[in-house]
Amino acid sequence: MTVSRERQLRKILALVNTLALTVGLVCVVTAALLTHQQVLATVLSLIGGAFVSAAAVTLAIGSLTVRETTEQVDSAVLRGMQDVLGPVRDPLFAGALSAYRYDCLLSPAPGGDAHPDYLYQSFRISYRIEALPETVTIACLASNDDAGLDGFTGPECLLRWMIDDNLDPDDPKIFTVGAVRVDNRELERAPATHETIAGGRARIEHFSVPRDVQATAGHLVELSVTARKFAGNDRRIRVQAQVFRHVTDAEYRLTVDPALRPTRLSVNASEISALGAAHGASVRATFPEPFNNTAGLIQLPFPLQPGSVMAFTIDRDVA
């Protein structure tokens, strides 16, 4: 009976290995055909290579016992995935923003404000990064075309923000950049410049990074920004944040001024694109009732890919 079961298990393992080899080859061929979709082709190529490598190794050791074969399968798959994904993962993590913290306070405009239909958004953002260039920038684009944000690229841009095209980005009550610090050292601000991008007008703030700061590795970057967001008499307000670089260990917090009369706060992290297993995410209100509609928290301990979006939706009483 034992010999019969062992032979049966060997046949099952051989069938699984053959299936893994077939799946791997299909993924590789599909990746070769999807040259116009670079990200999908890369993922399929990596997965296919891992399956082919693991299957080839396990098929070559069919003379081992069932237990040894099972252990070898697990080890071969693990080594194959590490060999294939390791060279890709390490460079991404090396340039990622770590310990990313995003805090936003949403409050109404005071009496007599020139734009009473627009709320104030006060941000504080901090993160750690390995290296910084000589100059870093913060850009604000007055436009209704989201494509304009793509005009600001490169690792030197700390923050990209878009406002309605009827607002003036040079007005300090519309868009203001507070202090920008690196390792608790405030950076010197250069005169702002302007560009026309995607039919909109952009204000770009420049901050010089001292040479002695650039000489060391690993920096804590902190900045504060105030911007405006239209609300009018809308019963629902959506606040979202998008990352343009790889980010690890991120936390997003939103606090709503009670003067906005919030009745419900929804936190959404369903639009994220995780690099690796997305386990351990936490999406919840910061405080229990009756204050759970005034603050929300998103904790994402796994790496995020560029383009990931975190969103907060506030329902309010406008009667």
GROMACS .gro file of C-alpha atoms in nm:
model
  319
    1MET     CA    1   0.000   0.000   0.000
    2THR     CA    2   0.283   0.242   0.089
    3VAL     CA    3   0.462   0.177  -0.242
    4SER     CA    4   0.138   0.227  -0.433
    5ARG     CA    5   0.067   0.556  -0.261
    6GLU     CA    6   0.421   0.673  -0.323
    7ARG     CA    7   0.391   0.597  -0.694
    8GLN     CA    8   0.061   0.776  -0.706
    9LEU     CA    9   0.208   1.081  -0.536
   10ARG     CA   10   0.501   1.074  -0.778
   11LYS     CA   11   0.260   1.079  -1.070
   12ILE     CA   12   0.070   1.371  -0.917
   13LEU     CA   13   0.393   1.562  -0.860
   14ALA     CA   14   0.505   1.497  -1.216
   15LEU     CA   15   0.170   1.621  -1.343
   16VAL     CA   16   0.193   1.936  -1.128
   17ASN     CA   17   0.548   2.003  -1.249
   18THR     CA   18   0.441   1.960  -1.610
   19LEU     CA   19   0.147   2.194  -1.555
   20ALA     CA   20   0.377   2.452  -1.390
   21LEU     CA   21   0.616   2.430  -1.685
   22THR     CA   22   0.327   2.479  -1.929
   23VAL     CA   23   0.190   2.777  -1.737
   24GLY     CA   24   0.536   2.931  -1.722
   25LEU     CA   25   0.589   2.892  -2.096
   26VAL     CA   26   0.246   3.040  -2.168
   27CYS     CA   27   0.326   3.341  -1.947
   28VAL     CA   28   0.660   3.395  -2.121
   29VAL     CA   29   0.504   3.374  -2.469
   30THR     CA   30   0.218   3.605  -2.366
   31ALA     CA   31   0.466   3.855  -2.225
   32ALA     CA   32   0.654   3.853  -2.554
   33LEU     CA   33   0.333   3.935  -2.741
   34LEU     CA   34   0.226   4.216  -2.505
   35THR     CA   35   0.509   4.451  -2.594
   36HIS     CA   36   0.271   4.750  -2.592
   37GLN     CA   37   0.182   4.692  -2.226
   38GLN     CA   38   0.521   4.715  -2.058
   39VAL     CA   39   0.412   4.665  -1.695
   40LEU     CA   40   0.189   4.363  -1.768
   41ALA     CA   41   0.451   4.211  -1.997
   42THR     CA   42   0.720   4.248  -1.730
   43VAL     CA   43   0.503   4.088  -1.461
   44LEU     CA   44   0.408   3.795  -1.685
   45SER     CA   45   0.771   3.748  -1.788
   46LEU     CA   46   0.889   3.737  -1.426
   47ILE     CA   47   0.615   3.495  -1.317
   48GLY     CA   48   0.670   3.274  -1.622
   49GLY     CA   49   1.043   3.261  -1.564
   50ALA     CA   50   0.992   3.162  -1.203
   51PHE     CA   51   0.751   2.880  -1.294
   52VAL     CA   52   0.979   2.749  -1.571
   53SER     CA   53   1.285   2.754  -1.344
   54ALA     CA   54   1.105   2.577  -1.060
   55ALA     CA   55   0.947   2.315  -1.287
   56ALA     CA   56   1.275   2.240  -1.466
   57VAL     CA   57   1.455   2.184  -1.137
   58THR     CA   58   1.187   1.961  -0.985
   59LEU     CA   59   1.147   1.750  -1.299
   60ALA     CA   60   1.519   1.677  -1.290
   61ILE     CA   61   1.503   1.533  -0.938
   62GLY     CA   62   1.221   1.285  -0.987
   63SER     CA   63   1.428   1.002  -0.838
   64LEU     CA   64   1.408   1.149  -0.486
   65THR     CA   65   1.160   1.034  -0.224
   66VAL     CA   66   0.821   1.201  -0.194
   67ARG     CA   67   0.920   1.405   0.112
   68GLU     CA   68   1.247   1.516  -0.041
   69THR     CA   69   1.068   1.603  -0.364
   70THR     CA   70   0.811   1.814  -0.180
   71GLU     CA   71   1.082   1.999   0.009
   72GLN     CA   72   1.277   2.048  -0.311
   73VAL     CA   73   0.971   2.191  -0.488
   74ASP     CA   74   0.920   2.450  -0.215
   75SER     CA   75   1.288   2.540  -0.213
   76ALA     CA   76   1.310   2.558  -0.592
   77VAL     CA   77   1.006   2.785  -0.619
   78LEU     CA   78   1.139   3.013  -0.345
   79ARG     CA   79   1.486   3.034  -0.501
   80GLY     CA   80   1.338   3.090  -0.845
   81MET     CA   81   1.119   3.376  -0.726
   82GLN     CA   82   1.404   3.533  -0.529
   83ASP     CA   83   1.645   3.509  -0.823
   84VAL     CA   84   1.396   3.658  -1.065
   85LEU     CA   85   1.231   3.925  -0.847
   86GLY     CA   86   1.531   4.019  -0.632
   87PRO     CA   87   1.715   4.226  -0.898
   88VAL     CA   88   1.387   4.409  -0.973
   89ARG     CA   89   1.279   4.471  -0.615
   90ASP     CA   90   1.609   4.601  -0.474
   91PRO     CA   91   1.643   4.908  -0.704
   92LEU     CA   92   1.279   5.000  -0.642
   93PHE     CA   93   1.324   4.991  -0.266
   94ALA     CA   94   1.652   5.183  -0.289
   95GLY     CA   95   1.479   5.488  -0.440
   96ALA     CA   96   1.154   5.457  -0.245
   97LEU     CA   97   1.020   5.708   0.005
   98SER     CA   98   1.000   5.534   0.342
   99ALA     CA   99   0.809   5.618   0.662
  100TYR     CA  100   0.572   5.829   0.451
  101ARG     CA  101   0.332   6.041   0.660
  102TYR     CA  102   0.047   6.247   0.514
  103ASP     CA  103  -0.166   6.464   0.743
  104CYS     CA  104  -0.447   6.687   0.616
  105LEU     CA  105  -0.678   6.926   0.803
  106LEU     CA  106  -0.996   7.026   0.617
  107SER     CA  107  -1.159   7.348   0.739
  108PRO     CA  108  -1.408   7.607   0.606
  109ALA     CA  109  -1.312   7.953   0.483
  110PRO     CA  110  -1.342   8.228   0.748
  111GLY     CA  111  -1.592   8.511   0.718
  112GLY     CA  112  -1.503   8.769   0.456
  113ASP     CA  113  -1.287   8.529   0.254
  114ALA     CA  114  -1.269   8.607  -0.118
  115HIS     CA  115  -1.352   8.246  -0.204
  116PRO     CA  116  -1.616   8.131   0.048
  117ASP     CA  117  -1.708   7.824  -0.161
  118TYR     CA  118  -1.356   7.686  -0.127
  119LEU     CA  119  -1.233   7.498   0.178
  120TYR     CA  120  -0.884   7.522   0.323
  121GLN     CA  121  -0.664   7.212   0.310
  122SER     CA  122  -0.364   7.226   0.538
  123PHE     CA  123  -0.108   6.953   0.476
  124ARG     CA  124   0.194   6.826   0.658
  125ILE     CA  125   0.397   6.564   0.471
  126SER     CA  126   0.714   6.389   0.582
  127TYR     CA  127   0.919   6.091   0.467
  128ARG     CA  128   1.269   5.947   0.460
  129ILE     CA  129   1.478   5.926   0.144
  130GLU     CA  130   1.831   5.805   0.072
  131ALA     CA  131   1.955   6.093  -0.145
  132LEU     CA  132   1.845   6.441  -0.260
  133PRO     CA  133   1.944   6.648  -0.566
  134GLU     CA  134   2.083   7.002  -0.552
  135THR     CA  135   1.739   7.160  -0.594
  136VAL     CA  136   1.393   7.036  -0.499
  137THR     CA  137   1.066   7.180  -0.627
  138ILE     CA  138   0.701   7.205  -0.529
  139ALA     CA  139   0.459   7.275  -0.814
  140CYS     CA  140   0.101   7.407  -0.819
  141LEU     CA  141  -0.096   7.396  -1.144
  142ALA     CA  142  -0.410   7.606  -1.202
  143SER     CA  143  -0.593   7.386  -1.453
  144ASN     CA  144  -0.883   7.146  -1.497
  145ASP     CA  145  -0.670   6.901  -1.695
  146ASP     CA  146  -0.526   6.621  -1.482
  147ALA     CA  147  -0.271   6.549  -1.754
  148GLY     CA  148  -0.094   6.869  -1.656
  149LEU     CA  149   0.042   6.702  -1.345
  150ASP     CA  150   0.244   6.472  -1.569
  151GLY     CA  151   0.443   6.776  -1.677
  152PHE     CA  152   0.620   6.775  -1.342
  153THR     CA  153   0.848   6.472  -1.340
  154GLY     CA  154   1.175   6.365  -1.190
  155PRO     CA  155   1.298   6.291  -0.837
  156GLU     CA  156   1.354   6.662  -0.765
  157CYS     CA  157   0.979   6.734  -0.737
  158LEU     CA  158   0.862   6.690  -0.378
  159LEU     CA  159   0.496   6.768  -0.434
  160ARG     CA  160   0.256   6.829  -0.723
  161TRP     CA  161  -0.076   6.998  -0.663
  162MET     CA  162  -0.361   7.107  -0.893
  163ILE     CA  163  -0.623   7.377  -0.826
  164ASP     CA  164  -0.918   7.507  -1.030
  165ASP     CA  165  -0.819   7.717  -1.328
  166ASN     CA  166  -1.017   8.018  -1.202
  167LEU     CA  167  -0.785   8.048  -0.900
  168ASP     CA  168  -0.451   8.228  -0.889
  169PRO     CA  169  -0.164   8.005  -0.768
  170ASP     CA  170   0.033   8.320  -0.676
  171ASP     CA  171  -0.231   8.422  -0.421
  172PRO     CA  172  -0.101   8.314  -0.076
  173LYS     CA  173  -0.463   8.252   0.030
  174ILE     CA  174  -0.495   8.001  -0.254
  175PHE     CA  175  -0.165   7.815  -0.238
  176THR     CA  176   0.110   7.857   0.016
  177VAL     CA  177   0.422   7.651   0.083
  178GLY     CA  178   0.548   7.668   0.439
  179ALA     CA  179   0.893   7.567   0.554
  180VAL     CA  180   1.068   7.278   0.378
  181ARG     CA  181   1.314   7.100   0.606
  182VAL     CA  182   1.574   6.831   0.550
  183ASP     CA  183   1.705   6.669   0.867
  184ASN     CA  184   1.545   6.953   1.072
  185ARG     CA  185   1.730   7.209   0.862
  186GLU     CA  186   1.516   7.464   0.678
  187LEU     CA  187   1.601   7.494   0.307
  188GLU     CA  188   1.660   7.829   0.140
  189ARG     CA  189   1.375   7.933  -0.091
  190ALA     CA  190   1.454   8.071  -0.437
  191PRO     CA  191   1.217   8.304  -0.628
  192ALA     CA  192   0.919   8.120  -0.774
  193THR     CA  193   0.898   8.054  -1.148
  194HIS     CA  194   0.598   8.004  -1.377
  195GLU     CA  195   0.521   7.766  -1.663
  196THR     CA  196   0.228   7.697  -1.894
  197ILE     CA  197   0.142   7.327  -1.889
  198ALA     CA  198  -0.164   7.154  -2.038
  199GLY     CA  199  -0.342   7.485  -2.087
  200GLY     CA  200  -0.291   7.588  -1.726
  201ARG     CA  201  -0.062   7.820  -1.535
  202ALA     CA  202   0.181   7.666  -1.290
  203ARG     CA  203   0.370   7.819  -1.000
  204ILE     CA  204   0.689   7.634  -0.911
  205GLU     CA  205   0.875   7.683  -0.583
  206HIS     CA  206   1.247   7.602  -0.572
  207PHE     CA  207   1.448   7.508  -0.263
  208SER     CA  208   1.827   7.469  -0.258
  209VAL     CA  209   1.980   7.168  -0.083
  210PRO     CA  210   2.320   7.247   0.079
  211ARG     CA  211   2.616   7.041  -0.039
  212ASP     CA  212   2.693   6.908   0.307
  213VAL     CA  213   2.340   6.766   0.325
  214GLN     CA  214   2.380   6.594  -0.013
  215ALA     CA  215   2.705   6.433   0.099
  216THR     CA  216   2.533   6.205   0.350
  217ALA     CA  217   2.290   5.920   0.288
  218GLY     CA  218   1.945   5.901   0.441
  219HIS     CA  219   1.740   6.214   0.502
  220LEU     CA  220   1.417   6.316   0.675
  221VAL     CA  221   1.214   6.553   0.456
  222GLU     CA  222   0.932   6.763   0.605
  223LEU     CA  223   0.708   7.021   0.438
  224SER     CA  224   0.378   7.200   0.493
  225VAL     CA  225   0.136   7.327   0.230
  226THR     CA  226  -0.199   7.509   0.233
  227ALA     CA  227  -0.430   7.484  -0.070
  228ARG     CA  228  -0.798   7.535  -0.154
  229LYS     CA  229  -1.067   7.286  -0.253
  230PHE     CA  230  -1.413   7.364  -0.388
  231ALA     CA  231  -1.705   7.254  -0.171
  232GLY     CA  232  -1.992   7.501  -0.225
  233ASN     CA  233  -2.313   7.334  -0.108
  234ASP     CA  234  -2.198   6.983  -0.200
  235ARG     CA  235  -2.320   6.720   0.041
  236ARG     CA  236  -2.022   6.496  -0.037
  237ILE     CA  237  -1.657   6.600  -0.050
  238ARG     CA  238  -1.376   6.375  -0.171
  239VAL     CA  239  -1.015   6.428  -0.069
  240GLN     CA  240  -0.758   6.206  -0.235
  241ALA     CA  241  -0.382   6.173  -0.250
  242GLN     CA  242  -0.179   6.007  -0.526
  243VAL     CA  243   0.181   5.892  -0.503
  244PHE     CA  244   0.418   5.953  -0.794
  245ARG     CA  245   0.706   5.742  -0.659
  246HIS     CA  246   0.749   5.411  -0.482
  247VAL     CA  247   0.646   5.450  -0.118
  248THR     CA  248   0.687   5.219   0.182
  249ASP     CA  249   0.530   5.222   0.528
  250ALA     CA  250   0.276   5.494   0.449
  251GLU     CA  251   0.017   5.652   0.677
  252TYR     CA  252  -0.256   5.891   0.563
  253ARG     CA  253  -0.460   6.093   0.812
  254LEU     CA  254  -0.748   6.332   0.751
  255THR     CA  255  -0.908   6.555   1.014
  256VAL     CA  256  -1.233   6.740   0.942
  257ASP     CA  257  -1.325   7.065   1.117
  258PRO     CA  258  -1.658   7.015   1.302
  259ALA     CA  259  -1.774   7.345   1.149
  260LEU     CA  260  -1.822   7.156   0.822
  261ARG     CA  261  -2.091   6.950   1.003
  262PRO     CA  262  -1.965   6.609   0.885
  263THR     CA  263  -2.214   6.325   0.928
  264ARG     CA  264  -2.005   6.040   0.790
  265LEU     CA  265  -1.642   5.984   0.695
  266SER     CA  266  -1.552   5.702   0.455
  267VAL     CA  267  -1.194   5.589   0.407
  268ASN     CA  268  -1.098   5.414   0.083
  269ALA     CA  269  -0.770   5.247  -0.006
  270SER     CA  270  -0.908   5.024  -0.283
  271GLU     CA  271  -0.722   5.210  -0.559
  272ILE     CA  272  -0.376   5.121  -0.432
  273SER     CA  273  -0.126   4.923  -0.637
  274ALA     CA  274   0.087   4.722  -0.397
  275LEU     CA  275   0.434   4.592  -0.476
  276GLY     CA  276   0.418   4.247  -0.321
  277ALA     CA  277   0.161   4.098  -0.086
  278ALA     CA  278  -0.080   4.365   0.041
  279HIS     CA  279  -0.123   4.225   0.390
  280GLY     CA  280  -0.166   4.426   0.706
  281ALA     CA  281  -0.345   4.729   0.561
  282SER     CA  282  -0.564   4.918   0.808
  283VAL     CA  283  -0.845   5.151   0.700
  284ARG     CA  284  -1.055   5.297   0.979
  285ALA     CA  285  -1.184   5.601   1.162
  286THR     CA  286  -0.932   5.746   1.404
  287PHE     CA  287  -1.174   5.796   1.694
  288PRO     CA  288  -1.480   5.605   1.818
  289GLU     CA  289  -1.832   5.742   1.808
  290PRO     CA  290  -1.950   6.014   1.815
  291PHE     CA  291  -1.622   6.153   1.678
  292ASN     CA  292  -1.565   5.886   1.412
  293ASN     CA  293  -1.692   6.121   1.138
  294THR     CA  294  -1.420   6.381   1.198
  295ALA     CA  295  -1.097   6.186   1.145
  296GLY     CA  296  -0.981   5.890   0.936
  297LEU     CA  297  -0.663   5.686   0.908
  298ILE     CA  298  -0.507   5.465   0.640
  299GLN     CA  299  -0.201   5.256   0.732
  300LEU     CA  300  -0.019   5.073   0.452
  301PRO     CA  301   0.292   4.887   0.577
  302PHE     CA  302   0.364   4.731   0.237
  303PRO     CA  303   0.532   4.903  -0.063
  304LEU     CA  304   0.315   5.106  -0.301
  305GLN     CA  305   0.373   5.162  -0.670
  306PRO     CA  306   0.343   5.505  -0.840
  307GLY     CA  307  -0.015   5.593  -0.922
  308SER     CA  308  -0.166   5.452  -0.603
  309VAL     CA  309  -0.455   5.662  -0.471
  310MET     CA  310  -0.588   5.695  -0.116
  311ALA     CA  311  -0.923   5.870  -0.072
  312PHE     CA  312  -1.141   6.013   0.205
  313THR     CA  313  -1.509   6.090   0.143
  314ILE     CA  314  -1.694   6.325   0.378
  315ASP     CA  315  -2.075   6.337   0.389
  316ARG     CA  316  -2.201   6.654   0.555
  317ASP     CA  317  -2.516   6.834   0.657
  318VAL     CA  318  -2.565   7.141   0.437
  319ALA     CA  319  -2.922   7.218   0.541
   0.00000   0.00000   0.00000
